[in-house]
């Protein structure tokens, strides 16, 4: 009897379909009070869908949800909230011009509401669990991890006993992650039930008491963390044994290919997003770029690709064919290509920038080549052959070369994009977050493709977010913080914590040195 | 217990996205939609007009196809609507919300009328036709180009801009009629002696041929030309266009020149080919209806033949019904509205399906 009471939330045989896509099939899950449960699964395995059903955003096709042993129907986020279920989404939902307290009390329906008392209560909540946050700061002045703290305090203050965190560590540095984990442990000890969605194995092992694994929408099983290790969890997640090693060869015949000197760039709001950036990308080498998201990675790559207006600096390209040096600064993509610079770019936003979602693979291949030739009409034969070659070589799963690419899975979309960019036989290949949202197998396909390009003598620039991967894959790693280079380190000898420190090194800190 | 039941009652249904339908499935849904529309219309006809719905439907068909003349008029209206639809399609495919086709066609017509009025007796007919054509195309282009350039340079809102250009065009025509019609009646007598040639005594045949050729050209342009490809890319994602080095501003301006030019041709055909006169209502709302025609056809010029037919057929039928049964035209407008509502509404069911909850039954 007591055991049953201990279960805060239970899902039984939950099924949810979108069209012919089965997002969840007969999923069972339970979390006890005073427990941290990890929900582990690759991207697309149905973790977020399941959580969205618990928090009232979707309604399950079949199955039932129990809270405190009673069957409930959660039809809207309000229902979920009434049941004391609080969700912290991956993308924060805060009002930028409000301060912390105002955001937290937003939408409260208490008649005797008083902002002074509320501030006091919120501060008490913070102290109780050890949140370090200045509640009077406006949200636009907060860092990503502080915004996340506000979100967590918000759901706790509103009385949530069951907390769901969707990929909370994706945007944090190692130091911030350990802080977050401390807070979560305190909340667990206070009797809260916590569900944390993630696909990072080391975090699962560190924080959770039990792990439930989903694979392709199906429930694989739950094990106690104490009985698990990375190998067991990977097998549950992927369904087969795989090796997680990246073969890193020594760079051969490295020469300077792209020399960036003192780049300055302001965004449309007049904020300096790139501040005196200098580095060299060498042929036959992978240069990693690490940093908290939004530290200038996107602007830097776009500046090199000719998509950002720069206010200062130079981008010198050493052309291996003509032995000439060209300055690419403030040139359009077309002008850069006309100079004979073979620069390929895999942007962060695949379907919004790199590809056209409503077009098939063939038409997407044409993006790079349609202008060839003098005819006013399109030549579809070559792109079609290229499309079929990429489908075959990279094992893209698609009905045919004309299916709109937005209907393909994330991994296949990325294979199409990377395949096209590599097909142009580049001398410089830039890739921004190329494995974001990809399953493990696809991720390793991409790592291998990048390594292959490096071995062909391409200067590869790789912007990544997983520090373990950066350290395993890259020859050198450049760290960005607030639009500045805070360090360029050797990939073979650096530790994750060192990168974490560089990532959070502030401007003033640097100036003081 | 009952209280608990009502509290935990699940929603009656929810909406989920479905897989792409097979073509026969989609056809089935559409046929069902039309049948349902006719059924509902029948009820409305019996209740409001107290007429036999079958007679009513017969009159609609009669109005559209009842005689050779009617078929010609149907064809003429069809190609004019189609022509304006072809004009708006490149812009809409680029997600440039050009709701100013009405004005662009009208200034094209005004240019034609001006040339006919002032130069009709001063030029040989072939030269006059050339001047008329150039004038109307130029006028249409100018009317489309102003919003396009502002959009490209200062990112102005093209919807408002093109809409306001309509009113300027209408007032220009009103001014023209007031100032230059000598009788002072404000009605311009048709100038039958000047205008486009009539082929084989069939007054609408030239328009039909020109629009048919235009349809094929626009189809090929959008689907097979490099410029058409650029239009698709800009329409789908401006970021992608910039990423591959398309000059987005140039594409916007170029596409609107094409759009405006076709509108100018529509004005030429209306004034120079059919009416031989102009009024503020010469375009008759085609500039707006064309948007619906184009979207319903998903920007495919050949499918637009069907969608313009559907709309013109309903319009012509409705006219016949109200005169034959001596009922207010508003009733036939209601029927047209119901039929269009169902045909457009069924697109929803091609993409989504409604799932009724299973919980409900279990709870009961």
Short mmCIF file of N, CA, C and O in Angstrom, two decimals, chain A residues 140-199:
data_model
loop_
_atom_site.label_atom_id
_atom_site.label_comp_id
_atom_site.label_asym_id
_atom_site.label_seq_id
_atom_site.Cartn_x
_atom_site.Cartn_y
_atom_site.Cartn_z
N UNK A 140 16.36 40.03 -20.34
CA UNK A 140 17.30 40.18 -21.46
C UNK A 140 18.75 40.35 -20.98
O UNK A 140 19.68 40.24 -21.76
N UNK A 141 18.93 40.65 -19.68
CA UNK A 141 20.29 40.75 -19.15
C UNK A 141 20.81 39.43 -18.61
O UNK A 141 21.95 39.35 -18.16
N UNK A 142 19.96 38.40 -18.62
CA UNK A 142 20.35 37.13 -18.00
C UNK A 142 21.06 36.22 -18.99
O UNK A 142 20.79 36.26 -20.18
N UNK A 143 21.94 35.37 -18.45
CA UNK A 143 22.56 34.36 -19.30
C UNK A 143 21.58 33.21 -19.47
O UNK A 143 20.54 33.15 -18.81
N UNK A 144 21.93 32.30 -20.39
CA UNK A 144 21.03 31.19 -20.67
C UNK A 144 20.74 30.38 -19.41
O UNK A 144 19.61 30.02 -19.12
N UNK A 145 21.79 30.15 -18.61
CA UNK A 145 21.57 29.30 -17.44
C UNK A 145 20.73 30.03 -16.41
O UNK A 145 19.94 29.42 -15.69
N UNK A 146 20.86 31.36 -16.33
CA UNK A 146 20.02 32.12 -15.40
C UNK A 146 18.56 32.09 -15.84
O UNK A 146 17.65 31.99 -15.02
N UNK A 147 18.36 32.17 -17.16
CA UNK A 147 16.98 32.09 -17.66
C UNK A 147 16.37 30.74 -17.28
O UNK A 147 15.23 30.65 -16.88
N UNK A 148 17.19 29.71 -17.42
CA UNK A 148 16.69 28.38 -17.07
C UNK A 148 16.34 28.33 -15.58
O UNK A 148 15.31 27.77 -15.21
N UNK A 149 17.18 28.96 -14.76
CA UNK A 149 16.89 28.99 -13.33
C UNK A 149 15.54 29.64 -13.08
O UNK A 149 14.73 29.13 -12.30
N UNK A 150 15.28 30.75 -13.75
CA UNK A 150 13.99 31.43 -13.59
C UNK A 150 12.85 30.47 -13.93
O UNK A 150 11.85 30.38 -13.22
N UNK A 151 13.01 29.74 -15.03
CA UNK A 151 11.96 28.79 -15.44
C UNK A 151 11.72 27.75 -14.35
O UNK A 151 10.57 27.39 -14.06
N UNK A 152 12.82 27.25 -13.75
CA UNK A 152 12.66 26.21 -12.74
C UNK A 152 12.00 26.79 -11.49
O UNK A 152 11.06 26.22 -10.94
N UNK A 153 12.49 27.96 -11.06
CA UNK A 153 11.91 28.59 -9.87
C UNK A 153 10.42 28.85 -10.11
O UNK A 153 9.59 28.67 -9.23
N UNK A 154 10.08 29.24 -11.34
CA UNK A 154 8.69 29.55 -11.67
C UNK A 154 7.79 28.33 -11.40
O UNK A 154 6.78 28.46 -10.72
N UNK A 155 8.17 27.18 -11.92
CA UNK A 155 7.27 26.04 -11.74
C UNK A 155 7.24 25.58 -10.29
O UNK A 155 6.21 25.14 -9.79
N UNK A 156 8.37 25.72 -9.58
CA UNK A 156 8.36 25.30 -8.18
C UNK A 156 7.52 26.24 -7.35
O UNK A 156 6.70 25.84 -6.54
N UNK A 157 7.68 27.55 -7.59
CA UNK A 157 6.93 28.54 -6.84
C UNK A 157 5.43 28.35 -7.06
O UNK A 157 4.62 28.56 -6.17
N UNK A 158 5.07 27.93 -8.26
CA UNK A 158 3.65 27.72 -8.53
C UNK A 158 3.16 26.39 -7.98
O UNK A 158 2.04 25.99 -8.21
N UNK A 159 4.03 25.69 -7.30
CA UNK A 159 3.58 24.53 -6.54
C UNK A 159 3.77 23.18 -7.21
O UNK A 159 3.15 22.21 -6.80
N UNK A 160 4.61 23.11 -8.24
CA UNK A 160 4.77 21.83 -8.92
C UNK A 160 5.49 20.82 -8.04
O UNK A 160 6.46 21.15 -7.35
N UNK A 161 4.98 19.59 -8.02
CA UNK A 161 5.65 18.51 -7.30
C UNK A 161 6.32 17.54 -8.26
O UNK A 161 7.15 16.74 -7.88
N UNK A 162 5.86 17.59 -9.52
CA UNK A 162 6.46 16.73 -10.54
C UNK A 162 7.09 17.66 -11.57
O UNK A 162 6.40 18.46 -12.20
N UNK A 163 8.39 17.58 -11.70
CA UNK A 163 9.08 18.47 -12.63
C UNK A 163 9.59 17.71 -13.84
O UNK A 163 10.17 16.63 -13.70
N UNK A 164 9.37 18.27 -15.01
CA UNK A 164 9.89 17.65 -16.21
C UNK A 164 10.85 18.64 -16.86
O UNK A 164 10.48 19.79 -17.12
N UNK A 165 12.07 18.20 -17.10
CA UNK A 165 13.05 19.09 -17.74
C UNK A 165 13.44 18.51 -19.09
O UNK A 165 13.92 17.38 -19.17
N UNK A 166 13.18 19.27 -20.16
CA UNK A 166 13.46 18.79 -21.51
C UNK A 166 14.86 19.24 -21.92
O UNK A 166 15.09 20.42 -22.12
N UNK A 167 15.78 18.31 -22.01
CA UNK A 167 17.16 18.58 -22.41
C UNK A 167 17.73 19.80 -21.70
O UNK A 167 18.17 20.76 -22.36
N UNK A 168 17.75 19.81 -20.38
CA UNK A 168 18.14 21.04 -19.69
C UNK A 168 19.62 21.38 -19.86
O UNK A 168 20.02 22.52 -19.68
N UNK A 169 20.44 20.41 -20.19
CA UNK A 169 21.88 20.66 -20.20
C UNK A 169 22.41 21.06 -21.56
O UNK A 169 23.58 21.42 -21.69
N UNK A 170 21.53 21.02 -22.57
CA UNK A 170 22.00 21.24 -23.94
C UNK A 170 22.72 22.57 -24.10
O UNK A 170 23.65 22.68 -24.90
N UNK A 171 22.28 23.59 -23.35
CA UNK A 171 22.83 24.93 -23.58
C UNK A 171 23.79 25.36 -22.49
O UNK A 171 24.19 26.51 -22.43
N UNK A 172 24.16 24.45 -21.58
CA UNK A 172 24.96 24.85 -20.43
C UNK A 172 26.42 24.41 -20.55
O UNK A 172 26.74 23.46 -21.25
N UNK A 173 27.29 25.12 -19.84
CA UNK A 173 28.69 24.72 -19.77
C UNK A 173 28.83 23.64 -18.69
O UNK A 173 27.95 23.47 -17.85
N UNK A 174 29.95 22.90 -18.69
CA UNK A 174 30.12 21.86 -17.67
C UNK A 174 29.93 22.39 -16.26
O UNK A 174 29.31 21.73 -15.42
N UNK A 175 30.44 23.59 -15.99
CA UNK A 175 30.31 24.15 -14.65
C UNK A 175 28.85 24.41 -14.30
O UNK A 175 28.39 24.11 -13.19
N UNK A 176 28.10 24.96 -15.26
CA UNK A 176 26.69 25.25 -15.01
C UNK A 176 25.90 23.97 -14.83
O UNK A 176 24.95 23.91 -14.04
N UNK A 177 26.31 22.93 -15.56
CA UNK A 177 25.61 21.66 -15.44
C UNK A 177 25.75 21.11 -14.03
O UNK A 177 24.78 20.67 -13.42
N UNK A 178 26.96 21.20 -13.47
CA UNK A 178 27.11 20.61 -12.14
C UNK A 178 26.32 21.41 -11.10
O UNK A 178 25.79 20.85 -10.14
N UNK A 179 26.21 22.73 -11.33
CA UNK A 179 25.38 23.54 -10.44
C UNK A 179 23.92 23.10 -10.51
O UNK A 179 23.25 22.92 -9.51
N UNK A 180 23.44 22.94 -11.76
CA UNK A 180 22.06 22.53 -11.96
C UNK A 180 21.81 21.19 -11.27
O UNK A 180 20.78 21.00 -10.60
N UNK A 181 22.76 20.28 -11.42
CA UNK A 181 22.56 18.96 -10.84
C UNK A 181 22.48 19.02 -9.31
O UNK A 181 21.71 18.29 -8.69
N UNK A 182 23.26 19.91 -8.71
CA UNK A 182 23.18 20.07 -7.26
C UNK A 182 21.79 20.50 -6.83
O UNK A 182 21.23 20.00 -5.86
N UNK A 183 21.24 21.46 -7.57
CA UNK A 183 19.91 21.95 -7.25
C UNK A 183 18.88 20.83 -7.41
O UNK A 183 18.00 20.64 -6.56
N UNK A 184 19.02 20.07 -8.50
CA UNK A 184 18.07 18.99 -8.73
C UNK A 184 18.13 17.97 -7.59
O UNK A 184 17.10 17.46 -7.14
N UNK A 185 19.34 17.68 -7.12
CA UNK A 185 19.47 16.71 -6.02
C UNK A 185 18.77 17.21 -4.76
O UNK A 185 18.10 16.46 -4.07
N UNK A 186 18.91 18.54 -4.51
CA UNK A 186 18.25 19.09 -3.33
C UNK A 186 16.74 18.97 -3.45
O UNK A 186 16.05 18.69 -2.47
N UNK A 187 16.23 19.20 -4.65
CA UNK A 187 14.79 19.11 -4.85
C UNK A 187 14.32 17.67 -4.69
O UNK A 187 13.26 17.41 -4.13
N UNK A 188 15.13 16.74 -5.17
CA UNK A 188 14.79 15.34 -5.00
C UNK A 188 14.71 15.00 -3.50
O UNK A 188 13.76 14.37 -3.06
N UNK A 189 15.71 15.45 -2.75
CA UNK A 189 15.72 15.15 -1.32
C UNK A 189 14.54 15.77 -0.61
O UNK A 189 14.14 15.34 0.47
N UNK A 190 13.97 16.80 -1.22
CA UNK A 190 12.81 17.46 -0.65
C UNK A 190 11.51 16.71 -1.01
O UNK A 190 10.42 17.13 -0.65
N UNK A 191 11.63 15.64 -1.78
CA UNK A 191 10.46 14.82 -2.07
C UNK A 191 9.82 15.08 -3.43
O UNK A 191 8.76 14.55 -3.73
N UNK A 192 10.44 15.90 -4.25
CA UNK A 192 9.87 16.13 -5.58
C UNK A 192 10.20 14.98 -6.52
O UNK A 192 11.24 14.33 -6.37
N UNK A 193 9.32 14.77 -7.46
CA UNK A 193 9.59 13.78 -8.49
C UNK A 193 10.12 14.52 -9.72
O UNK A 193 9.50 15.49 -10.15
N UNK A 194 11.26 14.09 -10.23
CA UNK A 194 11.89 14.84 -11.32
C UNK A 194 12.13 13.92 -12.51
O UNK A 194 12.68 12.82 -12.37
N UNK A 195 11.69 14.37 -13.67
CA UNK A 195 11.96 13.64 -14.91
C UNK A 195 12.88 14.50 -15.74
O UNK A 195 12.60 15.67 -15.98
N UNK A 196 13.99 13.94 -16.18
CA UNK A 196 14.91 14.72 -16.99
C UNK A 196 15.11 13.99 -18.32
O UNK A 196 15.41 12.81 -18.36
N UNK A 197 14.83 14.73 -19.40
CA UNK A 197 14.96 14.15 -20.74
C UNK A 197 16.35 14.46 -21.26
O UNK A 197 16.79 15.60 -21.18
N UNK A 198 17.02 13.47 -21.79
CA UNK A 198 18.36 13.74 -22.27
C UNK A 198 18.80 12.65 -23.24
O UNK A 198 18.17 11.61 -23.35
N UNK A 199 19.86 12.94 -23.98
CA UNK A 199 20.46 11.85 -24.74
C UNK A 199 21.95 11.73 -24.42
O UNK A 199 22.68 11.08 -25.13
#
